[in-house]
Coordinates of C-alpha atoms in Angstrom, one line a residue:
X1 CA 97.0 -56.7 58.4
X2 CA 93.5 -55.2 57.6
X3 CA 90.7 -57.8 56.4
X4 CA 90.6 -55.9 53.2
X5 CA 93.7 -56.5 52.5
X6 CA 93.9 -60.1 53.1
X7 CA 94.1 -62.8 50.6
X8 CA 95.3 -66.5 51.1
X9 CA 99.0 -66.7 49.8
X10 CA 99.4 -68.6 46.9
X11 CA 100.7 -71.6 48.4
X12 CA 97.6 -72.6 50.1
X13 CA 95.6 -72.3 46.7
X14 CA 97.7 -74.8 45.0
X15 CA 95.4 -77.3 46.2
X16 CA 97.1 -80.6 44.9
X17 CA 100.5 -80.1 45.3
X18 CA 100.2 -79.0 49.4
X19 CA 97.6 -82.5 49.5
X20 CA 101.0 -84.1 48.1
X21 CA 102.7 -83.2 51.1
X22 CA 101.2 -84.3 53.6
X23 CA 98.4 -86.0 55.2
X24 CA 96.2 -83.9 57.4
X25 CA 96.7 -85.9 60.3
X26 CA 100.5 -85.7 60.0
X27 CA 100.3 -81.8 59.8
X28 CA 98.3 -81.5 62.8
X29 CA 100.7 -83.8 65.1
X30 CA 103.3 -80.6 65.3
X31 CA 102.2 -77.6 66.3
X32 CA 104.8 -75.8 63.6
X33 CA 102.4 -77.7 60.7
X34 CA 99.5 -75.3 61.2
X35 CA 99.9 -73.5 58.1
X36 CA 100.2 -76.5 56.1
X37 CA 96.9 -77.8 58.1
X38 CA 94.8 -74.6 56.8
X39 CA 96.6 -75.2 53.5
X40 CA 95.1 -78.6 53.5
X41 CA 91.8 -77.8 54.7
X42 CA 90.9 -75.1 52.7
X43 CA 92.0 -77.3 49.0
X44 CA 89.5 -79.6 51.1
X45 CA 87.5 -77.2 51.0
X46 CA 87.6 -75.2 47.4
X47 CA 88.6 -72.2 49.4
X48 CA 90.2 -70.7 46.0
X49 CA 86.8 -70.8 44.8
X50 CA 85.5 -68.5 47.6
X51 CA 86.8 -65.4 47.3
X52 CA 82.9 -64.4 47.4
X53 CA 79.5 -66.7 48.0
X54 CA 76.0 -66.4 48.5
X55 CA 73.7 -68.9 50.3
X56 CA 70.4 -68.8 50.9
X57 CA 68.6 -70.8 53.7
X58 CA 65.7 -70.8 55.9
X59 CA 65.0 -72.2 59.2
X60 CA 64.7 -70.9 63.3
X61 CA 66.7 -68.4 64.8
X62 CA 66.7 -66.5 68.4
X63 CA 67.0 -63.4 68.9
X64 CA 70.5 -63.0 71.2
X65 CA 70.1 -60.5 74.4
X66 CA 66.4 -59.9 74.1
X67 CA 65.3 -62.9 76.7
X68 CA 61.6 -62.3 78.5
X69 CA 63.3 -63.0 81.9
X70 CA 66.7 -62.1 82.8
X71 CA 69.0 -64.8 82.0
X72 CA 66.3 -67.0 80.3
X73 CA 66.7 -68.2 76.7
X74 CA 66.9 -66.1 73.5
X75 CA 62.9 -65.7 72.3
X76 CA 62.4 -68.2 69.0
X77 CA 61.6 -66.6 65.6
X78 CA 61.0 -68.1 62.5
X79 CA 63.3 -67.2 59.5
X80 CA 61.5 -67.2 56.6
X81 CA 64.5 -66.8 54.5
X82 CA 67.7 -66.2 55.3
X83 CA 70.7 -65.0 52.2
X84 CA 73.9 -64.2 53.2
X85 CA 76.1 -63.0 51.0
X86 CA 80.4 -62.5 51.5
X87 CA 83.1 -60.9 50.4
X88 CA 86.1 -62.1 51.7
X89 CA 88.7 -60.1 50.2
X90 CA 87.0 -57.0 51.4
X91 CA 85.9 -58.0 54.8
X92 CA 82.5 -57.2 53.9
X93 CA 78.9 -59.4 54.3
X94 CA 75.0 -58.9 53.8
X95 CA 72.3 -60.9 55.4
X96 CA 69.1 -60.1 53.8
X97 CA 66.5 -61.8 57.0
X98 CA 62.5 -62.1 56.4
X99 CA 61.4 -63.2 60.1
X100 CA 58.4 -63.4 62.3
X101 CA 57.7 -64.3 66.1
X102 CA 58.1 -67.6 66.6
X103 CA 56.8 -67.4 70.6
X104 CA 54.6 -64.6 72.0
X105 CA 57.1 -62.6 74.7
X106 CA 60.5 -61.8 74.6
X107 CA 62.3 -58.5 72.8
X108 CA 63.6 -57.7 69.3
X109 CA 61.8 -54.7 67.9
X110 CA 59.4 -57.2 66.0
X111 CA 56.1 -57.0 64.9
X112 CA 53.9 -59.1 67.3
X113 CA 52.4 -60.5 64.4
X114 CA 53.3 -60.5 60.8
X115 CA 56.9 -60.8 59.3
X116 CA 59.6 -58.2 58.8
X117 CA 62.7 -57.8 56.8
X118 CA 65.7 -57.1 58.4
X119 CA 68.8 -56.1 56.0
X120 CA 72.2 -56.2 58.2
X121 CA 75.8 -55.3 56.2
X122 CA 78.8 -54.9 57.4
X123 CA 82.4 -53.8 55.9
X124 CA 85.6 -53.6 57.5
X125 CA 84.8 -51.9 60.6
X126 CA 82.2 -49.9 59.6
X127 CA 78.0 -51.7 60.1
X128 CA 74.9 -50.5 59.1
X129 CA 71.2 -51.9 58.5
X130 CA 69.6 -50.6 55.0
X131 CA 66.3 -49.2 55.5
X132 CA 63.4 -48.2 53.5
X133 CA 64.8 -44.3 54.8
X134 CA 68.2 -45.1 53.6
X135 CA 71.4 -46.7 55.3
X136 CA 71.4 -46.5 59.1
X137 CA 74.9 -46.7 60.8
X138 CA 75.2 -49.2 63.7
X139 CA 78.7 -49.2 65.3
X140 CA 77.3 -51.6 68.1
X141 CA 76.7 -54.1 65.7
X142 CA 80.6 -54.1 64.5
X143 CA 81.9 -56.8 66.8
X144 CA 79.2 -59.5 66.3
X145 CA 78.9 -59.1 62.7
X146 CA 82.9 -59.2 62.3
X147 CA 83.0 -62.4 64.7
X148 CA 80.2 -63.9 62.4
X149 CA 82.0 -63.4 59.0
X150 CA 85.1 -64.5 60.3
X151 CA 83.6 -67.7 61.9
X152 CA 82.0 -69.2 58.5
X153 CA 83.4 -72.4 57.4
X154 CA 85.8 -70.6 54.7
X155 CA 86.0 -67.4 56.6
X156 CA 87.9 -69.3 59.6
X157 CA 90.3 -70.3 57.9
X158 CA 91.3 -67.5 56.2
X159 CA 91.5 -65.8 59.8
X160 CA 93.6 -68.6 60.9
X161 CA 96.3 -68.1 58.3
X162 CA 96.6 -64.5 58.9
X163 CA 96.7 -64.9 62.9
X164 CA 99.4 -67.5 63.1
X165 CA 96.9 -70.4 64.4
X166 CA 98.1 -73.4 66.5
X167 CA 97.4 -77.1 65.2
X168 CA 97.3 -80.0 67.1
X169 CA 96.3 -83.1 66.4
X170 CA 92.5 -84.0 67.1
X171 CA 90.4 -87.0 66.9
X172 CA 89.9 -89.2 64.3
X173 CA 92.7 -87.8 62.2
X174 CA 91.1 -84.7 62.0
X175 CA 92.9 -81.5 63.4
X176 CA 92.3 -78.5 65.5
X177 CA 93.4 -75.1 65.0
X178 CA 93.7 -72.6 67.4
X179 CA 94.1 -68.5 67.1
X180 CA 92.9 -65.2 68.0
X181 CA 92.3 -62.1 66.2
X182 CA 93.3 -59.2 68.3
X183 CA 90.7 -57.5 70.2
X184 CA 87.5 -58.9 68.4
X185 CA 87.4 -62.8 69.1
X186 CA 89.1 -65.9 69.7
X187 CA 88.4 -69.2 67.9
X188 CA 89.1 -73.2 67.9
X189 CA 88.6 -75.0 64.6
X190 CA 87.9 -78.5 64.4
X191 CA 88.4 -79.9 61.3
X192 CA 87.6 -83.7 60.2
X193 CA 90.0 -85.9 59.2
X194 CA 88.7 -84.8 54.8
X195 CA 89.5 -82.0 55.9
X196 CA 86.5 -79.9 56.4
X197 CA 86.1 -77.5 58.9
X198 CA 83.0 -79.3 61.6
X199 CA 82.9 -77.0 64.3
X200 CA 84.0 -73.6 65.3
X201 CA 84.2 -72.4 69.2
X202 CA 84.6 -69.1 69.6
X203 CA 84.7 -66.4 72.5
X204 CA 83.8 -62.3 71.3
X205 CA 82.9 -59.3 73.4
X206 CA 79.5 -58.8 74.3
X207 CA 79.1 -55.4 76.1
X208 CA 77.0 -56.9 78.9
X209 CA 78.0 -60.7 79.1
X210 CA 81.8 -59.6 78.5
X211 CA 83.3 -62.9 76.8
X212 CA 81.0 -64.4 75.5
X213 CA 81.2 -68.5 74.3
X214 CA 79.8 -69.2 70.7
X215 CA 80.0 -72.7 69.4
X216 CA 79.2 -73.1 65.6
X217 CA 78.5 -76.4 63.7
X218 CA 78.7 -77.3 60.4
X219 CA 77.7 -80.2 58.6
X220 CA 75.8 -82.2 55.3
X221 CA 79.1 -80.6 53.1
X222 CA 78.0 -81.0 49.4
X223 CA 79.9 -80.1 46.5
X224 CA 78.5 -76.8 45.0
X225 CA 80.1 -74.3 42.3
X226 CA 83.6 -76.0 43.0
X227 CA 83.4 -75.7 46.8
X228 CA 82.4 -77.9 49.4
X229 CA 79.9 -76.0 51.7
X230 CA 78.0 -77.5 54.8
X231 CA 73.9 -77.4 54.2
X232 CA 73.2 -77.9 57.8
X233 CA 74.4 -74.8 60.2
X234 CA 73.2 -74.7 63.8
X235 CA 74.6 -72.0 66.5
X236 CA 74.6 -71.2 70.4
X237 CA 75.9 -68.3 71.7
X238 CA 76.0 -67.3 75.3
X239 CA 74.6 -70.6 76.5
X240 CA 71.4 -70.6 74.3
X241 CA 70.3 -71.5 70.5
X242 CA 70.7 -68.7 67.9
X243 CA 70.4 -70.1 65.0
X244 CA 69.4 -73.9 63.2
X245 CA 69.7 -73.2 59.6
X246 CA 69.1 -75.5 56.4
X247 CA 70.9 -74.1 53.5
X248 CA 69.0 -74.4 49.9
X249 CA 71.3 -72.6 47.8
X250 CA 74.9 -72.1 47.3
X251 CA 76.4 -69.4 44.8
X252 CA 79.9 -68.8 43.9
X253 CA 81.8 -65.9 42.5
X254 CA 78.8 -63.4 43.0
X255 CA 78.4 -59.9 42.5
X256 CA 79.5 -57.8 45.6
X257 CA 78.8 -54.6 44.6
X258 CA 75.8 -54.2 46.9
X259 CA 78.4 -54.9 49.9
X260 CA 79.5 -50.8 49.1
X261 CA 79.2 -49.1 51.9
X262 CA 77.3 -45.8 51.2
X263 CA 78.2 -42.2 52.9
X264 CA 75.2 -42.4 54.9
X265 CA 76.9 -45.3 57.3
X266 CA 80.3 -43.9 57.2
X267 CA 78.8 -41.1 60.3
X268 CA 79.7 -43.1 63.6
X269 CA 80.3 -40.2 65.7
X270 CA 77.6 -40.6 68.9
X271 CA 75.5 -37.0 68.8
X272 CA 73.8 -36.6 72.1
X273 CA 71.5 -34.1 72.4
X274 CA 69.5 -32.5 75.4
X275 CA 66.3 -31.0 75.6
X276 CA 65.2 -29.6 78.9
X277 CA 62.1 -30.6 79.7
X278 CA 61.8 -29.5 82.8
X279 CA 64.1 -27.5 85.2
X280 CA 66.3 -30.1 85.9
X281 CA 65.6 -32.9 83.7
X282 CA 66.9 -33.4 80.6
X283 CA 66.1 -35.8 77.8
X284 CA 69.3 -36.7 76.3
X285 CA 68.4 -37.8 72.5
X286 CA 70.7 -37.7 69.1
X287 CA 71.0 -41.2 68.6
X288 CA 68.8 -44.9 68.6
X289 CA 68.1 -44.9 72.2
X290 CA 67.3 -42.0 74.5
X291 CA 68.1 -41.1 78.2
X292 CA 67.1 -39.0 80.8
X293 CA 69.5 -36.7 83.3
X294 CA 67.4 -35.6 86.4
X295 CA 69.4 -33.4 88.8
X296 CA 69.0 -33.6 92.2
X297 CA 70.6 -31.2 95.3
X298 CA 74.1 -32.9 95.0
X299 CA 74.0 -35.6 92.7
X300 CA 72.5 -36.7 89.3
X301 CA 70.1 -39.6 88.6
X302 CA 70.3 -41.2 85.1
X303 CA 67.7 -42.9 83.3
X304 CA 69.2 -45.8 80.7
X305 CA 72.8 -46.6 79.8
X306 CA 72.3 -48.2 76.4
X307 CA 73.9 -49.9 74.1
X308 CA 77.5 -49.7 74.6
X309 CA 80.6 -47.8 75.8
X310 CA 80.9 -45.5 73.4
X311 CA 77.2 -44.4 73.7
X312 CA 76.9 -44.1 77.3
X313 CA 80.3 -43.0 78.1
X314 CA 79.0 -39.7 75.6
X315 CA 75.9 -39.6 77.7
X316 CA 77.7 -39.1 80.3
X317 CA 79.7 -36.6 79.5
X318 CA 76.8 -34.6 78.5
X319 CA 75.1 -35.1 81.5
X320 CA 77.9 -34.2 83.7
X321 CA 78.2 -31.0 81.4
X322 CA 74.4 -30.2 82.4
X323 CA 75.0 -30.2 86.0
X324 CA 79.0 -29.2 86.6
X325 CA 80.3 -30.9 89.9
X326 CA 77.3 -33.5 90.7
X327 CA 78.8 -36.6 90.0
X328 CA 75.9 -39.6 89.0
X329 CA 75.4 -41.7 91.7
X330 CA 72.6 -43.9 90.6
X331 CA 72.0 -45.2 87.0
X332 CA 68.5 -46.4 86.4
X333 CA 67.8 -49.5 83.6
X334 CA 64.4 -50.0 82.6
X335 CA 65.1 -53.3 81.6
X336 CA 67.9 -56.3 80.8
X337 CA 67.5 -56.3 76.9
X338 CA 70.8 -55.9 75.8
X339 CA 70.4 -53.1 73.7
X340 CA 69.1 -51.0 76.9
X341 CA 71.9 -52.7 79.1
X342 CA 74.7 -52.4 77.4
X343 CA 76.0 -49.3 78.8
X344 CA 75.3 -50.4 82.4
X345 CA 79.1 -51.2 82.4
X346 CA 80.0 -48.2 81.9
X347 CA 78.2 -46.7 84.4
X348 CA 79.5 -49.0 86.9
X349 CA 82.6 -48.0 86.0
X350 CA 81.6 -44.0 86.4
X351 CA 81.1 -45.2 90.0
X352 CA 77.4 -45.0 89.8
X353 CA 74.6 -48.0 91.8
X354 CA 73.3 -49.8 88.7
X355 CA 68.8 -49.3 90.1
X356 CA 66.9 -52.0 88.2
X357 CA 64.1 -54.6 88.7
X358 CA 64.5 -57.3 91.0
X359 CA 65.1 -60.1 88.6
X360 CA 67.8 -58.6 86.7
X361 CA 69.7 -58.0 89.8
X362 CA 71.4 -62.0 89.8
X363 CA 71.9 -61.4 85.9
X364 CA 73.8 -58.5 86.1
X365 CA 76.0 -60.0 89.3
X366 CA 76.8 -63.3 86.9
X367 CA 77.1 -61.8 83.1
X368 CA 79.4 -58.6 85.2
X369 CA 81.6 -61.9 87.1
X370 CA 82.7 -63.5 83.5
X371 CA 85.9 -62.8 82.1
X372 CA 86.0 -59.6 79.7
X373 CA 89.5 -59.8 78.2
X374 CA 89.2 -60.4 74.2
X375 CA 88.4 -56.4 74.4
X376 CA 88.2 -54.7 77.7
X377 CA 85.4 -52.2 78.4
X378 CA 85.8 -49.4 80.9
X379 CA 84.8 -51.3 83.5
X380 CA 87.5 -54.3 83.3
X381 CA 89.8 -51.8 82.4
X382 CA 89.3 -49.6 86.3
X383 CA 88.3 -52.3 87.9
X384 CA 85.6 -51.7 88.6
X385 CA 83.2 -53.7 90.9
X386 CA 78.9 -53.5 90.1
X387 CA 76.5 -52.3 93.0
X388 CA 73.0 -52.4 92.7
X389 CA 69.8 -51.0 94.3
X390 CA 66.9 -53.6 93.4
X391 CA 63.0 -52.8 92.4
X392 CA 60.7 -54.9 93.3
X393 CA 57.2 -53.2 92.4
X394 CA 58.0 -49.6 93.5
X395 CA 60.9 -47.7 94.9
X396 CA 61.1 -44.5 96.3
X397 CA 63.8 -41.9 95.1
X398 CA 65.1 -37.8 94.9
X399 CA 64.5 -36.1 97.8
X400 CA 61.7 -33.8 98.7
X401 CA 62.5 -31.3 96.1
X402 CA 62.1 -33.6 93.0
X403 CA 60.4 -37.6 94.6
X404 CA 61.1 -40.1 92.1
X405 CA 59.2 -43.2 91.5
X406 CA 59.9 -46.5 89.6
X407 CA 57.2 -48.9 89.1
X408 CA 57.4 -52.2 87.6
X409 CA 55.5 -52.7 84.2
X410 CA 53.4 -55.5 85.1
X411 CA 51.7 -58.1 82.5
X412 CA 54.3 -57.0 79.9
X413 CA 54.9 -59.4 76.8
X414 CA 58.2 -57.4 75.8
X415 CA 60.0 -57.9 79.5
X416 CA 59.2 -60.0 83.1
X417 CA 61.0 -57.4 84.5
X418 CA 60.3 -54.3 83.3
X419 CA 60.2 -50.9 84.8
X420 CA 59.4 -47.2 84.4
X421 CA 60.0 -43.8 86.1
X422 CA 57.5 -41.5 87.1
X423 CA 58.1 -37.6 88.3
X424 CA 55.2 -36.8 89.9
X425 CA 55.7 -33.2 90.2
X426 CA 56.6 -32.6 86.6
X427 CA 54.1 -35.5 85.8
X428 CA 56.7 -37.0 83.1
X429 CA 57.0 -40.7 82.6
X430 CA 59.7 -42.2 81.4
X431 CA 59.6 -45.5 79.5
X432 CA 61.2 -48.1 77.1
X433 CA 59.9 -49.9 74.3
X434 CA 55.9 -50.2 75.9
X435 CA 55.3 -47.1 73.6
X436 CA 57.4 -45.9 70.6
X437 CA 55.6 -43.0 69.3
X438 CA 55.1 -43.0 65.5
X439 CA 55.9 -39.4 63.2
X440 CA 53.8 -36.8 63.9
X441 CA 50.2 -37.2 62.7
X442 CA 50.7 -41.3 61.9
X443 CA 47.2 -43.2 62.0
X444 CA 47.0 -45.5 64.8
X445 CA 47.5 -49.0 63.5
X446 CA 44.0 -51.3 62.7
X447 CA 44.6 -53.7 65.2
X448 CA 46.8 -52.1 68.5
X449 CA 49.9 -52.5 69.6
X450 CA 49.4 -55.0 72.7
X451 CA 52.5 -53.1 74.4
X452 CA 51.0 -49.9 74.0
X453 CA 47.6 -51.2 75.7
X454 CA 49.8 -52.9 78.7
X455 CA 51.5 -49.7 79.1
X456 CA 48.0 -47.7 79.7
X457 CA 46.8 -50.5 81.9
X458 CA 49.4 -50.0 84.1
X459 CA 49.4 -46.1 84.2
X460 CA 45.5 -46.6 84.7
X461 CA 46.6 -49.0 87.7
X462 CA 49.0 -47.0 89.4
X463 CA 46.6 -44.2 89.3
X464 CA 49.8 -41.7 87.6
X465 CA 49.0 -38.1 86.5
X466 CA 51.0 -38.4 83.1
X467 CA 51.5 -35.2 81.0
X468 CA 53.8 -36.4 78.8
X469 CA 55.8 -39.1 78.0
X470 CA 59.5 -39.2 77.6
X471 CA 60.4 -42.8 75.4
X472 CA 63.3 -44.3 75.5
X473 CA 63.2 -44.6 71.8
X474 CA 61.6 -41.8 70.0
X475 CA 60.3 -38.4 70.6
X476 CA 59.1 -36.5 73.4
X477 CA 55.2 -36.5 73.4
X478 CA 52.1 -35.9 75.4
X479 CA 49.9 -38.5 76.8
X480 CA 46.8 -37.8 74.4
X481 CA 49.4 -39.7 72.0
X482 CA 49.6 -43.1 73.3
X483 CA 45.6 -43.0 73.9
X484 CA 45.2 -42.2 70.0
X485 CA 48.1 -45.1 68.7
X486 CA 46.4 -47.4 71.2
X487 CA 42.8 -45.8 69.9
X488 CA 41.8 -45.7 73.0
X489 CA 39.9 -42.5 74.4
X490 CA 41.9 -40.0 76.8
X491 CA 40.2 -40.2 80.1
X492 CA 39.1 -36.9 81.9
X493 CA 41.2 -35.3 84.5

């Protein structure tokens, strides 16, 4: 059964007559009750009345996969406002974010200083983030966002009655339900003995910490437009705070019409394009995040696996089309930032050495060893086992024909373990996220970026004889270009 074609059956809307029945504790004590348990809990819990909400709340969230060291907590940011709005019947949600740094290092695509507004949708199985520019599909957001609207307090237990949950009896004459929705997340639903749903732990796919444990509180219920809806909501998810919300405003029956989904996020397909820019090297562009193919005498380097599957499983294909017959044997990630690491599966599973920093080596050997099960990747699916070739400052690579060098980025704010790769004979560096060059002729910025200035610090240190710069984000540009967003001089060569 699709999500947009889910409603409650009638029987578990009837509120009083179900409460007639039985008493929530006596449902829960056989495991064939569980129907009559959600029944129960969502009268409780005016889930008739929630066909579609709105709440609006502010509070502290951290941004998931985008720790400063490997396997360090999520950075803190402030959330100046946070509205979520759902559509149940359609499968379909909006959160509408105004955010700032909360703490000074760590990832996220933030401003260092100011606020930003982030505006996330998703419907069905289709996600995209509405920019100024227009809608901007994001298929790697599908799985969390889906595991998110299905988790709310309502939400779960609509997802229970169409999965064929499991009740037991919990403590306190409250309940627990139990269920899984095939291939995007597990879940178990306590629920207090009024009948409203306290706590929510779930397990979804993450494509670099494979299952991954979220546990989801709710609490402070107060009655609001008919439904009973919890002001306090506070959230870990892969062993670390994500979110500690304090809800101001509840709405009720709202308009959905902005939860459309416009033709613009409908395109899915990856597009991987390749622009040689150099014999031999390829910058392999097309989508959000860039890599690089560099062909050696009998085998391929490649420079970022990001994202997910889908993404680097294309840019590999691509690659491999580049350079028939030279199968890639090492896969280079600049850094752990989940966005940038979330095709190192993937790679591992093409049979390539995953090169990276130092520190993110003993991440990678513990997120790789969890289960991966609620949807296999490429990797679970072969087998696969993860070998790595570690970084500490500088390594060494190629052959005499084409050297490669990695350095570590030293003093970054963005990563502790952060690295870039330099071809000294084509004098191209490739890097991630230290410098994002603007559109063509953009002013540089009144105060600069302190990434940008770190990056030329350690160019200057290393003594490199850059050309031009090859971002893992971005466009292809020369050097004079970093110098000018970082209104900084070019030196003389």
């Amino acid at each position: 059964m699709t999500r947009s074609a889910f409603t409650l059956p009638a029987a578990f809307r009837s509120g009083p007559v179900i409460a007639l029945a039985c008493g929530l504790a006596a449902c829960a004590s056989k495991s064939d009750d569980a129907g009559a348990v959600v029944a129960r809990a969502s009268t409780a819990m005016g889930g008739a009345q929630a066909g579609s909400l709105r709440y609006a709340a502010e509070g502290v969230g951290y941004t998931f996969g985008q720790a400063y060291k490997p396997g360090g907590a999520w950075p803190r940011i402030t959330l100046h406002s946070f509205t979520r709005t759902i559509d149940y019947d359609k499968g379909a949600m909006r959160d509408e974010i105004v955010l700032s740094r909360a703490e000074p290092t760590g990832g996220g695509g933030y401003p260092l200083s100011g606020q930003q507004r982030n505006d996330q949708l998703l419907s069905g199985e289709l996600a995209w983030n509405q920019t100024a520019a227009g809608a901007v599909p994001g298929p790697r957001f599908v799985s969390d966002r889906v595991h998110q609207l299905w988790i709310t307090p309502h939400g779960v237990l609509k997802a229970a009655a169409r999965n064929n949950a499991q009740a037991r009896r919990g403590p306190d004459g409250g309940s627990t339900l139990s269920f899984t929705e095939p291939g995007r997340f597990s879940a178990t639903v306590q629920i207090g003995s009024d009948g409203l749903v306290t706590q929510v732990d779930s397990v979804f796919p993450d494509p670099v910490l494979g299952d991954t444990r979220t546990l989801t509180s709710y609490s402070d219920y107060r009655d609001v437009a008919g439904i009973k809806f919890p002001m306090r909501i506070r959230q870990t998810s892969g062993g670390f705070p994500v979110l500690d919300l304090t809800v101001k405003e509840v709405q009720t029956r709202v308009d959905t019409a902005p939860l459309q989904v416009p033709e613009a996020a409908r395109n899915v397909a990856e597009r991987v394009t390749a622009e040689k820019v150099a014999d031999g090297v390829w910058f392999l562009g097309g989508g959000s995040h860039n890599s690089v193919a560099i062909e050696l005498r009998d085998h391929l380097v490649l420079v970022e696996t990001p994202l997910n599957d889908a993404r680097t499983q294309a840019v590999i294909g691509q690659a491999k089309a580049l350079a028939p017959g030279k199968p890639i044997r090492f896969a280079v990630n600049s850094h752990a930032h989940f966005d940038h690491a979330g095709g190192v599966r993937t790679a591992v599973a093409e049979g390539a050495t995953i090169v990276t920093q130092a520190a993110s080596v003993p991440f990678f050997e513990s997120a790789f060893a969890q289960a991966n099960r609620v949807r296999p990747d490429r990797m679970a699916q072969e087998g696969k086992r993860l070998g790595t070739l570690a970084v500490g400052d500088k390594l060494a690579m190629g052959d005499a024909s084409r050297p490669i060098e990695l350095h570590r980025i030293t003093d970054s704010v963005h990563s502790d373990s952060f690295l870039m790769v330099y071809l000294p004979n084509e004098k191209l560096l490739i890097q991630a996220d230290a410098f994002t060059p603007g559109a063509p002729n953009t002013p540089p910025p009144a105060v600069p970026n302190a990434n940008n200035l770190n990056l030329i610090a350690n160019i200057e240190r290393l003594g490199l004889k850059v050309d031009r710069i090859l971002p893992l984000h971005g466009r292809v540009v020369p050097l004079s270009e970093l110098y000018a967003a970082a209104g900084k001089p070019l030196p003389a060569r």
